């Protein structure tokens, strides 16, 4: 039968709602997302689909080392893709060799393996630890409480937070967790089965907690004494974010014996590719050939395209002195935030971090904080800042993280501080 009543005109919806609907119908809902659909960016600014501008101090969770739409990255992608995108790891190619050489020069004598993400880089280090301990029956890796090491089965077993494990038991065997920055607890946890220790130089997801110099030096001595590998997950805190290539280099600056410190393995990702998916691990010279031909691999790892982008990012960081900028812009932000904390002691409890990896810890139970009370304060505060035009990253129950582009300008940092202060002032009433 023909319809007599004409169909109503389509409901006019804004673009955000249309996109959100596509997600709710078609995308696995494994992420809690903020009500924001982004369309493009430039440097430290992002624009949503309705044309609203945001200052991005989250940097895609410490990934966008050069900000958004950096012309150097575009140029590297275009130039390399005209030559070669991918060839597999059956053959040699210059960009991967040159990138490995650059990373070795930045860390110390050793070799690199390339993969596609942080979790995968850590998986490689776990396999390295198992290979290392295999002949004397050792396999265990001890990690820290509140650590984060990725979302693969190995990654969640290694991560010292119950919330990532829940529902996915049984865990991969061979991981235990001890309190961070507690050398005695680490020593007590070592068993005849232990092969390695893995820590973050600055815990990221756990709420921006740097390792102390004593802890790093103590772990090195402990690993030497017990013949263990010391592995560092630098996925978030690495790549000049702290003001030095590696956070341990920054933490140990000026500390007696600090310049001799080297871990045995380092995982990298996030800022390494600046948004192009890429991971890597570095392994110290004595162990660099443990993973012999046929023992480990990944199809895409270290493609010419990924390596060309990573090389370009290193070149720009060096040419524009972005390590020094991470240090000074980070200091400027931290000093400003400490001032805000002194003005609003009931709201902001603590500001911590190194370089452009900063955590702002809020007091629990802030009265009058708008938003769904079933959500954490960190998420509700992030939404408040977003509404005021600033993007940050929540961590834990009440911590906000700033992980901006390494080329953040002083003016942008000042704008971020103004927005943070105005939102907090509004909370106080
Ligand atoms: C993000 C992160 C990972 C996981 O990296 P993915 O690329 O998401 O797999 C691992 N460790 C740390 C410290 C991280 O911050």
Coordinates of C-alpha atoms and ligand atoms in Angstrom, one line a residue:
X1 CA 0.0 0.0 0.0
X2 CA 1.2 3.5 -0.8
X3 CA 2.0 5.7 2.1
X4 CA -0.5 8.4 2.5
X5 CA 1.2 10.4 5.2
X6 CA 4.5 11.8 3.9
X7 CA 7.6 10.9 5.8
X8 CA 8.6 13.6 8.2
X9 CA 11.6 15.7 7.1
X10 CA 14.9 14.2 8.4
X11 CA 15.7 15.6 11.9
X12 CA 18.4 18.1 11.5
X13 CA 21.2 17.0 13.8
X14 CA 24.6 18.5 14.3
X15 CA 27.6 16.7 12.9
X16 CA 28.8 15.6 16.4
X17 CA 25.6 13.6 17.0
X18 CA 25.8 12.0 13.5
X19 CA 29.4 10.8 14.2
X20 CA 28.6 9.6 17.7
X21 CA 25.7 7.6 16.2
X22 CA 28.1 5.9 13.7
X23 CA 30.2 4.9 16.7
X24 CA 27.4 3.6 18.8
X25 CA 26.1 1.5 15.9
X26 CA 29.5 0.2 14.6
X27 CA 32.5 0.7 16.9
X28 CA 33.2 -1.7 19.8
X29 CA 32.5 0.4 22.9
X30 CA 35.8 -0.4 24.7
X31 CA 36.6 3.2 25.3
X32 CA 34.9 5.8 27.4
X33 CA 35.0 8.8 25.0
X34 CA 34.4 12.5 25.7
X35 CA 31.6 14.3 23.8
X36 CA 33.9 15.7 21.2
X37 CA 34.4 14.9 17.5
X38 CA 37.6 16.5 16.1
X39 CA 38.1 17.2 12.4
X40 CA 41.5 18.9 12.0
X41 CA 44.4 20.5 13.9
X42 CA 47.4 22.8 13.6
X43 CA 50.3 22.8 16.0
X44 CA 48.8 22.7 19.5
X45 CA 45.3 23.5 18.4
X46 CA 42.5 21.2 17.5
X47 CA 39.2 22.0 15.8
X48 CA 35.9 20.1 16.3
X49 CA 33.4 19.3 13.6
X50 CA 31.4 22.4 14.5
X51 CA 34.5 24.6 14.1
X52 CA 35.3 25.2 17.8
X53 CA 38.9 25.5 18.7
X54 CA 40.7 23.8 21.5
X55 CA 44.2 24.1 23.0
X56 CA 45.5 20.6 23.1
X57 CA 47.7 20.0 26.2
X58 CA 47.0 16.2 26.0
X59 CA 49.0 15.7 22.7
X60 CA 47.0 12.6 21.8
X61 CA 48.3 11.1 25.1
X62 CA 52.0 12.0 24.7
X63 CA 52.1 11.0 21.0
X64 CA 52.0 14.3 19.0
X65 CA 55.6 15.3 19.6
X66 CA 55.4 18.1 17.0
X67 CA 51.7 18.9 17.4
X68 CA 49.1 18.4 14.8
X69 CA 49.5 18.6 11.0
X70 CA 53.3 19.4 11.2
X71 CA 54.5 20.2 7.7
X72 CA 57.8 18.2 8.3
X73 CA 55.8 15.0 9.0
X74 CA 53.6 15.6 6.0
X75 CA 56.7 16.1 3.8
X76 CA 58.4 13.0 5.2
X77 CA 55.3 10.9 4.6
X78 CA 54.9 12.2 1.0
X79 CA 58.5 11.9 0.0
X80 CA 59.0 8.4 1.5
X81 CA 55.7 7.1 0.2
X82 CA 56.8 8.0 -3.3
X83 CA 59.8 5.7 -2.9
X84 CA 58.8 2.8 -0.6
X85 CA 56.0 2.3 2.0
X86 CA 56.7 -1.3 3.0
X87 CA 59.0 -4.1 2.0
X88 CA 58.8 -6.6 5.0
X89 CA 61.7 -7.5 7.2
X90 CA 63.0 -10.0 4.7
X91 CA 65.2 -7.2 3.2
X92 CA 67.4 -4.3 4.3
X93 CA 66.4 -0.7 3.8
X94 CA 68.2 2.5 4.8
X95 CA 65.6 4.3 6.9
X96 CA 65.4 1.5 9.5
X97 CA 69.2 1.3 9.8
X98 CA 69.5 5.0 10.1
X99 CA 66.8 5.3 12.8
X100 CA 68.4 2.4 14.8
X101 CA 71.7 4.2 14.6
X102 CA 70.2 7.5 15.8
X103 CA 68.4 5.8 18.8
X104 CA 71.6 3.9 19.8
X105 CA 73.5 7.2 19.7
X106 CA 70.9 8.8 22.0
X107 CA 70.9 5.9 24.5
X108 CA 74.1 3.9 24.5
X109 CA 75.8 0.9 23.0
X110 CA 73.2 -1.7 21.9
X111 CA 70.7 -2.5 19.1
X112 CA 67.1 -1.7 18.3
X113 CA 64.0 -3.8 17.2
X114 CA 61.1 -2.0 15.6
X115 CA 57.4 -2.7 16.0
X116 CA 54.1 -0.8 15.9
X117 CA 53.0 0.1 19.5
X118 CA 54.0 0.4 23.1
X119 CA 52.4 -2.8 24.2
X120 CA 54.2 -4.7 21.4
X121 CA 57.5 -3.1 22.4
X122 CA 57.0 -4.3 25.9
X123 CA 56.0 -7.8 24.7
X124 CA 59.4 -7.9 22.9
X125 CA 61.2 -7.0 26.2
X126 CA 59.2 -9.7 28.0
X127 CA 60.4 -12.2 25.4
X128 CA 63.9 -10.9 25.7
X129 CA 63.7 -11.5 29.5
X130 CA 62.4 -15.1 29.0
X131 CA 65.1 -15.9 26.5
X132 CA 67.7 -14.4 28.9
X133 CA 66.6 -16.6 31.8
X134 CA 65.5 -19.6 29.8
X135 CA 68.6 -21.8 30.3
X136 CA 68.5 -21.6 34.1
X137 CA 64.7 -21.8 34.4
X138 CA 64.0 -18.1 35.1
X139 CA 61.1 -16.4 33.5
X140 CA 59.5 -14.0 36.0
X141 CA 59.4 -10.2 35.5
X142 CA 58.7 -8.0 38.5
X143 CA 56.9 -4.7 37.9
X144 CA 55.6 -1.8 40.0
X145 CA 52.2 -1.2 41.6
X146 CA 50.3 1.5 39.5
X147 CA 52.4 0.8 36.5
X148 CA 51.0 0.6 33.0
X149 CA 52.5 -1.6 30.3
X150 CA 49.8 -2.0 27.6
X151 CA 46.7 -3.9 26.8
X152 CA 47.9 -7.2 25.3
X153 CA 47.6 -10.3 27.5
X154 CA 51.3 -9.9 28.5
X155 CA 50.8 -6.1 29.0
X156 CA 47.8 -6.5 31.3
X157 CA 49.6 -9.2 33.3
X158 CA 52.6 -6.9 33.6
X159 CA 50.5 -3.8 34.5
X160 CA 50.2 -3.2 38.3
X161 CA 46.6 -2.2 38.2
X162 CA 43.7 -4.6 38.9
X163 CA 41.3 -2.7 36.7
X164 CA 43.0 -3.7 33.4
X165 CA 43.1 -7.4 34.4
X166 CA 39.4 -7.7 35.6
X167 CA 37.5 -10.1 33.4
X168 CA 40.5 -11.4 31.5
X169 CA 41.8 -14.0 33.9
X170 CA 43.7 -16.2 34.0
X171 CA 46.7 -13.8 33.6
X172 CA 49.8 -14.8 31.7
X173 CA 52.1 -16.4 34.3
X174 CA 55.3 -14.8 35.5
X175 CA 54.5 -11.3 36.6
X176 CA 54.4 -9.8 40.1
X177 CA 54.0 -6.2 41.4
X178 CA 55.7 -4.4 44.2
X179 CA 55.3 -0.8 45.4
X180 CA 57.1 1.8 43.2
X181 CA 60.2 3.6 44.5
X182 CA 60.6 1.0 47.2
X183 CA 63.9 -0.7 46.7
X184 CA 63.6 -3.0 49.8
X185 CA 60.2 -4.3 48.5
X186 CA 61.9 -5.1 45.1
X187 CA 64.8 -6.9 46.7
X188 CA 62.4 -8.9 48.9
X189 CA 60.3 -9.9 45.8
X190 CA 63.1 -11.4 43.9
X191 CA 62.9 -15.2 43.6
X192 CA 65.0 -17.9 42.0
X193 CA 62.6 -17.7 39.0
X194 CA 63.1 -13.9 38.5
X195 CA 64.7 -12.9 35.2
X196 CA 64.0 -9.2 35.0
X197 CA 62.6 -6.0 36.6
X198 CA 60.5 -3.5 34.5
X199 CA 59.6 0.0 35.6
X200 CA 58.6 3.3 34.0
X201 CA 61.0 6.2 34.6
X202 CA 58.0 8.3 35.3
X203 CA 54.8 6.4 35.9
X204 CA 52.2 7.9 33.4
X205 CA 48.8 6.2 33.7
X206 CA 49.5 5.8 37.4
X207 CA 49.4 9.6 37.8
X208 CA 52.8 11.1 36.9
X209 CA 55.2 9.7 39.5
X210 CA 58.9 10.0 38.7
X211 CA 61.3 7.4 39.9
X212 CA 63.8 8.7 42.5
X213 CA 67.5 8.8 41.6
X214 CA 68.2 6.4 44.5
X215 CA 65.7 4.0 43.2
X216 CA 67.1 3.9 39.7
X217 CA 70.7 3.5 40.9
X218 CA 69.6 0.9 43.5
X219 CA 67.7 -1.1 40.9
X220 CA 70.8 -1.1 38.7
X221 CA 73.0 -2.4 41.5
X222 CA 70.3 -5.0 42.5
X223 CA 70.0 -6.3 38.9
X224 CA 73.8 -6.6 38.7
X225 CA 74.0 -8.4 42.0
X226 CA 71.2 -10.8 41.1
X227 CA 72.0 -11.1 37.4
X228 CA 68.6 -9.7 36.3
X229 CA 67.7 -7.5 33.3
X230 CA 66.7 -4.0 34.2
X231 CA 64.0 -3.0 31.7
X232 CA 62.5 0.5 31.4
X233 CA 59.1 1.2 29.8
X234 CA 59.8 4.7 28.2
X235 CA 56.7 4.6 26.0
X236 CA 55.1 7.7 27.7
X237 CA 58.0 9.4 29.5
X238 CA 60.6 9.0 26.8
X239 CA 61.5 10.9 23.6
X240 CA 62.6 14.2 25.2
X241 CA 59.3 14.7 27.1
X242 CA 61.3 15.1 30.3
X243 CA 63.7 17.5 28.8
X244 CA 66.2 14.7 28.0
X245 CA 65.8 11.8 25.5
X246 CA 65.2 9.4 28.4
X247 CA 63.6 10.3 31.7
X248 CA 66.3 8.4 33.6
X249 CA 68.9 10.8 32.0
X250 CA 66.9 13.7 33.4
X251 CA 66.3 12.2 36.8
X252 CA 70.0 11.3 37.2
X253 CA 71.4 14.6 36.0
X254 CA 74.1 15.8 38.4
X255 CA 73.7 12.7 40.6
X256 CA 77.0 11.0 41.4
X257 CA 77.3 7.9 39.2
X258 CA 74.2 8.9 37.3
X259 CA 76.0 9.4 33.9
X260 CA 77.1 5.7 34.0
X261 CA 73.5 4.4 34.5
X262 CA 72.0 2.3 31.7
X263 CA 69.1 -0.1 31.8
X264 CA 69.4 -3.3 29.8
X265 CA 66.3 -2.7 27.7
X266 CA 64.1 0.3 26.9
X267 CA 60.6 0.2 25.2
X268 CA 59.5 3.2 23.1
X269 CA 56.4 4.3 21.2
X270 CA 54.0 7.2 21.5
X271 CA 56.2 10.3 20.5
X272 CA 58.6 8.1 18.5
X273 CA 56.2 8.2 15.5
X274 CA 54.5 11.5 16.4
X275 CA 51.1 9.9 15.5
X276 CA 52.3 7.4 12.9
X277 CA 51.9 4.0 14.7
X278 CA 55.4 2.9 15.7
X279 CA 57.2 1.2 18.6
X280 CA 60.7 0.1 19.3
X281 CA 62.9 -1.4 21.9
X282 CA 66.6 -0.8 22.5
X283 CA 68.6 -3.6 24.1
X284 CA 72.0 -3.1 25.7
X285 CA 75.1 -4.4 23.9
X286 CA 75.7 -7.6 25.9
X287 CA 72.2 -8.8 25.2
X288 CA 71.7 -7.3 21.8
X289 CA 72.0 -10.6 19.9
X290 CA 69.8 -12.7 22.3
X291 CA 66.9 -12.5 19.9
X292 CA 68.5 -14.4 17.1
X293 CA 67.1 -15.0 13.6
X294 CA 63.6 -16.5 13.7
X295 CA 62.9 -15.8 17.4
X296 CA 60.9 -12.6 17.1
X297 CA 59.3 -10.5 14.4
X298 CA 56.4 -8.4 13.2
X299 CA 55.3 -7.8 9.6
X300 CA 55.0 -4.0 9.7
X301 CA 57.8 -3.2 12.2
X302 CA 60.2 -0.5 11.1
X303 CA 58.7 0.1 7.7
X304 CA 60.5 2.6 5.5
X305 CA 57.5 5.0 5.9
X306 CA 57.4 4.7 9.7
X307 CA 61.2 5.1 10.0
X308 CA 61.3 8.1 7.7
X309 CA 58.7 9.9 9.9
X310 CA 60.6 9.0 13.1
X311 CA 63.8 10.3 11.6
X312 CA 62.1 13.5 10.6
X313 CA 60.8 14.0 14.1
X314 CA 64.3 13.5 15.6
X315 CA 65.7 16.0 13.1
X316 CA 63.1 18.6 14.0
X317 CA 63.5 18.1 17.7
X318 CA 67.3 18.6 17.4
X319 CA 67.1 21.6 15.0
X320 CA 64.4 23.4 17.0
X321 CA 66.0 22.5 20.3
X322 CA 62.8 21.0 21.6
X323 CA 64.4 19.1 24.5
X324 CA 65.3 22.5 25.9
X325 CA 61.8 23.8 25.1
X326 CA 60.2 20.8 26.9
X327 CA 62.3 21.7 29.9
X328 CA 61.5 25.5 29.9
X329 CA 57.9 25.3 28.8
X330 CA 57.4 22.5 31.3
X331 CA 59.0 24.6 34.1
X332 CA 56.8 27.6 33.1
X333 CA 53.6 25.4 33.3
X334 CA 54.6 23.7 36.5
X335 CA 55.4 27.0 38.2
X336 CA 52.1 28.5 37.1
X337 CA 50.2 25.5 38.3
X338 CA 52.0 25.5 41.6
X339 CA 50.8 29.1 42.0
X340 CA 47.2 28.0 41.2
X341 CA 47.6 25.2 43.8
X342 CA 48.7 27.8 46.4
X343 CA 45.7 30.0 45.5
X344 CA 43.2 27.1 45.7
X345 CA 44.7 24.7 48.3
X346 CA 41.4 23.1 48.9
X347 CA 41.1 22.1 45.2
X348 CA 44.6 21.4 43.9
X349 CA 46.7 19.2 46.2
X350 CA 49.9 18.6 44.3
X351 CA 51.6 19.4 41.0
X352 CA 54.4 17.1 39.9
X353 CA 56.4 15.9 36.9
X354 CA 59.4 16.7 34.7
X355 CA 59.4 18.7 31.5
X356 CA 56.2 18.4 29.5
X357 CA 54.9 15.5 31.5
X358 CA 52.9 17.1 34.3
X359 CA 50.4 15.8 36.8
X360 CA 47.9 17.9 38.7
X361 CA 46.4 16.1 41.7
X362 CA 43.0 17.4 42.9
X363 CA 41.6 17.0 46.3
X364 CA 39.0 14.2 46.6
X365 CA 35.4 15.2 46.9
X366 CA 35.4 18.6 45.3
X367 CA 32.0 20.1 46.2
X368 CA 30.0 21.5 43.3
X369 CA 31.9 19.7 40.6
X370 CA 29.4 19.4 37.7
X371 CA 28.9 16.2 35.8
X372 CA 27.8 12.6 36.3
X373 CA 28.8 11.6 39.9
X374 CA 29.3 8.0 38.7
X375 CA 32.3 9.3 36.7
X376 CA 35.7 10.0 38.4
X377 CA 36.6 13.6 39.3
X378 CA 39.4 13.4 36.8
X379 CA 36.9 12.7 34.0
X380 CA 34.5 15.4 35.2
X381 CA 37.3 18.0 35.5
X382 CA 38.5 17.1 32.0
X383 CA 35.0 17.7 30.7
X384 CA 34.9 21.1 32.4
X385 CA 38.2 22.1 30.9
X386 CA 37.1 20.9 27.5
X387 CA 34.0 23.0 27.7
X388 CA 36.4 26.0 28.3
X389 CA 38.5 25.1 25.3
X390 CA 41.3 23.1 26.8
X391 CA 42.1 19.4 26.3
X392 CA 43.9 17.4 29.0
X393 CA 44.2 13.7 29.9
X394 CA 42.7 12.2 33.1
X395 CA 44.6 9.7 35.2
X396 CA 43.5 7.8 38.2
X397 CA 40.6 9.1 40.3
X398 CA 41.6 12.8 40.6
X399 CA 44.7 13.5 38.5
X400 CA 44.9 15.5 35.3
X401 CA 47.9 15.0 33.0
X402 CA 49.5 17.5 30.6
X403 CA 51.4 15.8 27.8
X404 CA 51.5 18.5 25.1
X405 CA 53.5 18.8 22.0
X406 CA 57.2 19.4 22.6
X407 CA 57.0 22.6 20.5
X408 CA 54.4 24.2 22.8
X409 CA 55.0 27.9 22.9
X410 CA 55.2 30.1 26.0
X411 CA 52.0 31.9 24.8
X412 CA 50.1 28.6 24.5
X413 CA 51.3 27.4 27.9
X414 CA 50.1 30.8 29.4
X415 CA 46.7 30.3 27.6
X416 CA 46.4 26.8 29.1
X417 CA 47.2 28.2 32.6
X418 CA 44.6 30.9 32.3
X419 CA 41.9 28.3 31.3
X420 CA 42.8 26.0 34.2
X421 CA 42.7 28.9 36.7
X422 CA 39.4 30.2 35.4
X423 CA 37.7 26.8 35.6
X424 CA 39.0 26.2 39.1
X425 CA 37.9 29.7 40.1
X426 CA 34.4 28.9 38.9
X427 CA 34.3 25.7 41.0
X428 CA 35.1 27.7 44.1
X429 CA 32.2 30.0 43.2
Ligands
LIG1 C1 50.7 4.0 26.3 C2 51.6 3.1 27.1 C3 51.8 1.8 26.8 C4 51.1 1.1 25.7 O1 51.3 1.6 24.4 P1 50.3 1.3 23.2 O2 50.9 1.9 22.0 O3 49.0 1.8 23.6 O4 50.3 -0.2 23.1 C5 52.8 1.0 27.5 N1 53.4 1.6 28.5 C6 53.2 2.9 28.9 C7 54.1 3.5 30.0 C8 52.3 3.7 28.2 O5 52.1 4.9 28.6

